[in-house]
Amino acid sequence: MAPDPVNIYEYEEIAKARLEKGHYDFIAGAATDEITLRRTRKVLDSIVMKPRMMVDVSTRDLGTTVLGQKISFPAMLAPAGNHGAAHQEAELATARAAGKADTVMVLSSHSAKTLEDVANAATGPIWFQQYFFKDKELTLGMAARAEEAGYTALCMTLDAKISPKRERNMRNDYVGPVSPNYAHLDLGTHSWKFAADAPAGPSDIRDQTTTWDDLEWLASNTKLPIVVKGIMTGEDGRLAAESGAKAMIVSNHGARYLDTTFTTIEVLPEVVDQVAGKAEVYLDGGVRRGSDIFKALALGARSVLLGRPLFWGLAVDGEAGVSSILEILRSELEATMGICGCPTVDSISLDSLGGISPLQQLFNARG
Ligand SMILES: Cc1cc2nc3c(=O)[nH]c(=O)nc-3n(C[C@H](O)[C@H](O)[C@H](O)COP(=O)(O)O)c2cc1C
């Protein structure tokens, strides 16, 4: 019997061998040339950490809070459509694993299971992700449904107004199912319109006219705190906080919408700076190691979110697979914190990261 995978990359390798090519490419792929996707890992890998000695790290506390909700370590599950592509229990399995790990799962409105069924299966905190729809009643109605079902925050994805060009999906003629969350709307059978001849689907009901005023409008019409997703500039971060967002996710949607953008970790410091504590700031994109979580926290994020890794966990072993990817990241983070002399998440700071290499400093000083 092959040994269990020891890291997220090994989970992906096994998942790739098991998944249908169309599903694998849909999950792994990104927009056009996938340049930002590759840049994401390059940048994260290039940030260096500083080990520190003689600090009491006999107990390491990874716990934190997001919107006042305690989570056992600073990694949540990002909203991602159709977990059914990776496992038949889909989001029910993911929700149970998130609960077991004592962290938040953000459910995508494109889930394979209804938001109510996922809420019933969940044993931990859950947030709901949706869009601004052309029909304002639908926007408020979905938010109300989520609140009624027990979701405690509303994640509004801002970066998905325009359909992206994803060439892997075009080549595979890939179509995804319409989520049962939209069952009452009669949107046909195809959710993702990558196939040239695919009929209209849920993305066509999104409102492309929205401005920050719409965020203010939503914030004053729901009791749920709003988390906005897709912030990639300091200015948008500031505007989101001023327009009623209680938290935001620095995200480029896993490089799945626009290619050749900065990576999220590159813009994180500017967002943190301009938001100036008026809202919580989280980050997603390319987090595959506990050290990536450490780097994001050192650069000012309160937590990270994981997208593709949850699918690799699901594809390999359902709920247990998702539990395992979370435990791998938790233990990698715990070790990183210990070696860097950071016994708590609050003690992780910019001082823990490298900056210009000492050799480069020497050469610069020589002129
Ligand atoms: C297969 C897949 C489906 C996704 N579906 C959604 C979605 O429905 N709503 C959303 O806001 N983001 C969606 N995302 C983006 C994720 O929330 C997240 O921003 C991204 O996956 C983070 O990068 P990572 O996959 O490198 O961790 C999806 C991502 C993937 C991989």
PDB file of N, CA and C in Angstrom, residues 16 51 64 70 75 89 110 163 183 202 206 208 315 318 348-349:
ATOM      1  N   LYS A  16      -5.226  14.276  -9.240  1.00  0.00           N
ATOM      2  CA  LYS A  16      -5.143  14.431 -10.696  1.00  0.00           C
ATOM      3  C   LYS A  16      -5.298  13.078 -11.396  1.00  0.00           C
ATOM      4  N   PRO A  51      14.444  32.272  11.217  1.00  0.00           N
ATOM      5  CA  PRO A  51      14.356  31.461  12.439  1.00  0.00           C
ATOM      6  C   PRO A  51      14.895  32.256  13.631  1.00  0.00           C
ATOM      7  N   THR A  64      -7.324  31.929  16.655  1.00  0.00           N
ATOM      8  CA  THR A  64      -7.575  33.340  16.386  1.00  0.00           C
ATOM      9  C   THR A  64      -9.095  33.529  16.276  1.00  0.00           C
ATOM     10  N   LYS A  70     -14.366  32.329  17.036  1.00  0.00           N
ATOM     11  CA  LYS A  70     -13.105  31.635  17.306  1.00  0.00           C
ATOM     12  C   LYS A  70     -12.859  30.549  16.271  1.00  0.00           C
ATOM     13  N   ALA A  75      -6.846  29.423   9.057  1.00  0.00           N
ATOM     14  CA  ALA A  75      -7.099  28.983   7.681  1.00  0.00           C
ATOM     15  C   ALA A  75      -8.557  28.565   7.586  1.00  0.00           C
ATOM     16  N   GLU A  89     -20.208  13.113  -1.865  1.00  0.00           N
ATOM     17  CA  GLU A  89     -20.802  13.774  -0.691  1.00  0.00           C
ATOM     18  C   GLU A  89     -20.601  15.281  -0.728  1.00  0.00           C
ATOM     19  N   HIS A 110     -22.763  28.234  -5.677  1.00  0.00           N
ATOM     20  CA  HIS A 110     -22.771  27.213  -6.734  1.00  0.00           C
ATOM     21  C   HIS A 110     -22.517  25.814  -6.172  1.00  0.00           C
ATOM     22  N   SER A 163     -17.543  37.134 -17.403  1.00  0.00           N
ATOM     23  CA  SER A 163     -17.083  35.749 -17.580  1.00  0.00           C
ATOM     24  C   SER A 163     -15.623  35.717 -18.026  1.00  0.00           C
ATOM     25  N   ALA A 183     -32.526  26.279  -7.969  1.00  0.00           N
ATOM     26  CA  ALA A 183     -33.548  25.411  -8.564  1.00  0.00           C
ATOM     27  C   ALA A 183     -34.828  26.167  -8.900  1.00  0.00           C
ATOM     28  N   PRO A 202     -26.382  30.718 -14.594  1.00  0.00           N
ATOM     29  CA  PRO A 202     -26.391  31.600 -13.426  1.00  0.00           C
ATOM     30  C   PRO A 202     -25.498  32.835 -13.557  1.00  0.00           C
ATOM     31  N   ARG A 206     -25.974  37.822 -12.915  1.00  0.00           N
ATOM     32  CA  ARG A 206     -25.186  38.735 -12.071  1.00  0.00           C
ATOM     33  C   ARG A 206     -25.275  40.160 -12.600  1.00  0.00           C
ATOM     34  N   GLN A 208     -23.863  43.589 -13.549  1.00  0.00           N
ATOM     35  CA  GLN A 208     -22.581  44.198 -13.933  1.00  0.00           C
ATOM     36  C   GLN A 208     -22.563  45.698 -13.654  1.00  0.00           C
ATOM     37  N   ALA A 315     -11.107  14.615  -3.375  1.00  0.00           N
ATOM     38  CA  ALA A 315     -10.927  13.615  -4.433  1.00  0.00           C
ATOM     39  C   ALA A 315     -10.182  12.392  -3.909  1.00  0.00           C
ATOM     40  N   GLY A 318     -12.529  12.031   0.415  1.00  0.00           N
ATOM     41  CA  GLY A 318     -13.758  12.641   0.933  1.00  0.00           C
ATOM     42  C   GLY A 318     -13.496  13.487   2.175  1.00  0.00           C
ATOM     43  N   ILE A 348       3.391  36.890  15.367  1.00  0.00           N
ATOM     44  CA  ILE A 348       3.958  36.809  14.005  1.00  0.00           C
ATOM     45  C   ILE A 348       3.929  38.220  13.409  1.00  0.00           C
ATOM     46  N   SER A 349       5.082  38.714  12.971  1.00  0.00           N
ATOM     47  CA  SER A 349       5.107  40.073  12.422  1.00  0.00           C
ATOM     48  C   SER A 349       6.102  40.148  11.267  1.00  0.00           C
TER      49      SER A 349
END
